[in-house]
Amino acid sequence: MSPEQRARMHRFMATQYRIAATKEDLCAALATTSATLMELGRVMAEAEAHEVAHHPDLAELNVQLDGFYGGPQ
């Protein structure tokens, strides 16, 4: 194998490693984002439940809607 071919092969492999590293970075970012969004949803649901429980009109409306729609699922 000539030095030029060897250099081309090494550049190609380096590119492949950079692509693989970028894919892994993307997967890590998606996992972090997913966990953060799930936590956000949990916090928002808690805040909504707290608001409904502490506001008499909303609590009554919630009971009426649960009766009409069959309660929480």
Coordinates of C-alpha atoms in Angstrom, one line a residue:
M1 CA 0.0 0.0 0.0
S2 CA 1.4 3.4 -1.0
P3 CA 1.8 6.2 1.5
E4 CA -0.9 8.2 -0.3
Q5 CA -3.3 5.2 0.0
R6 CA -2.5 4.8 3.6
A7 CA -3.0 8.5 4.4
R8 CA -6.4 8.4 2.5
M9 CA -7.4 5.3 4.5
H10 CA -6.5 7.0 7.8
R11 CA -8.4 10.2 6.8
F12 CA -11.4 8.0 6.0
M13 CA -11.3 6.2 9.3
A14 CA -10.9 9.4 11.2
T15 CA -14.0 10.7 9.5
Q16 CA -15.9 7.5 10.4
Y17 CA -14.8 8.0 14.1
R18 CA -16.0 11.6 14.0
I19 CA -19.4 10.6 12.6
A20 CA -19.7 7.9 15.3
A21 CA -18.8 10.4 18.0
T22 CA -21.3 12.9 16.7
K23 CA -24.0 10.2 16.8
E24 CA -23.2 9.3 20.4
D25 CA -23.3 13.0 21.4
L26 CA -26.7 13.3 19.8
C27 CA -28.0 10.2 21.6
A28 CA -26.7 11.6 24.9
A29 CA -28.4 14.9 24.3
L30 CA -31.7 13.2 23.4
A31 CA -31.6 11.1 26.6
T32 CA -31.0 14.2 28.7
T33 CA -33.7 16.1 26.9
S34 CA -36.2 13.3 27.3
A35 CA -35.5 13.0 31.1
T36 CA -35.8 16.7 31.5
L37 CA -39.1 16.9 29.6
M38 CA -40.5 14.0 31.7
E39 CA -39.5 15.9 34.9
L40 CA -41.1 19.0 33.5
G41 CA -44.4 17.2 32.8
R42 CA -44.4 15.8 36.4
V43 CA -43.8 19.2 37.9
M44 CA -46.5 20.8 35.8
A45 CA -49.0 18.0 36.7
E46 CA -48.2 18.6 40.4
A47 CA -48.6 22.3 40.1
E48 CA -51.9 21.9 38.3
A49 CA -53.2 19.5 41.0
H50 CA -52.1 21.8 43.7
E51 CA -53.8 24.8 42.0
V52 CA -57.0 22.9 41.5
A53 CA -57.0 21.5 45.1
H54 CA -56.5 25.0 46.6
H55 CA -58.9 26.9 44.5
P56 CA -62.5 26.1 45.5
D57 CA -64.1 27.0 42.1
L58 CA -61.6 24.9 40.2
A59 CA -61.9 22.0 42.7
E60 CA -65.7 22.0 42.2
L61 CA -65.4 22.2 38.4
N62 CA -62.9 19.3 38.5
V63 CA -65.4 17.2 40.5
Q64 CA -68.1 18.0 38.0
L65 CA -65.9 17.2 35.0
D66 CA -64.8 13.9 36.6
G67 CA -68.5 13.0 37.0
F68 CA -69.3 13.9 33.4
Y69 CA -66.3 12.3 31.8
G70 CA -66.0 9.3 34.1
G71 CA -63.2 10.5 36.4
P72 CA -59.5 10.5 35.9
Q73 CA -58.0 7.7 33.8

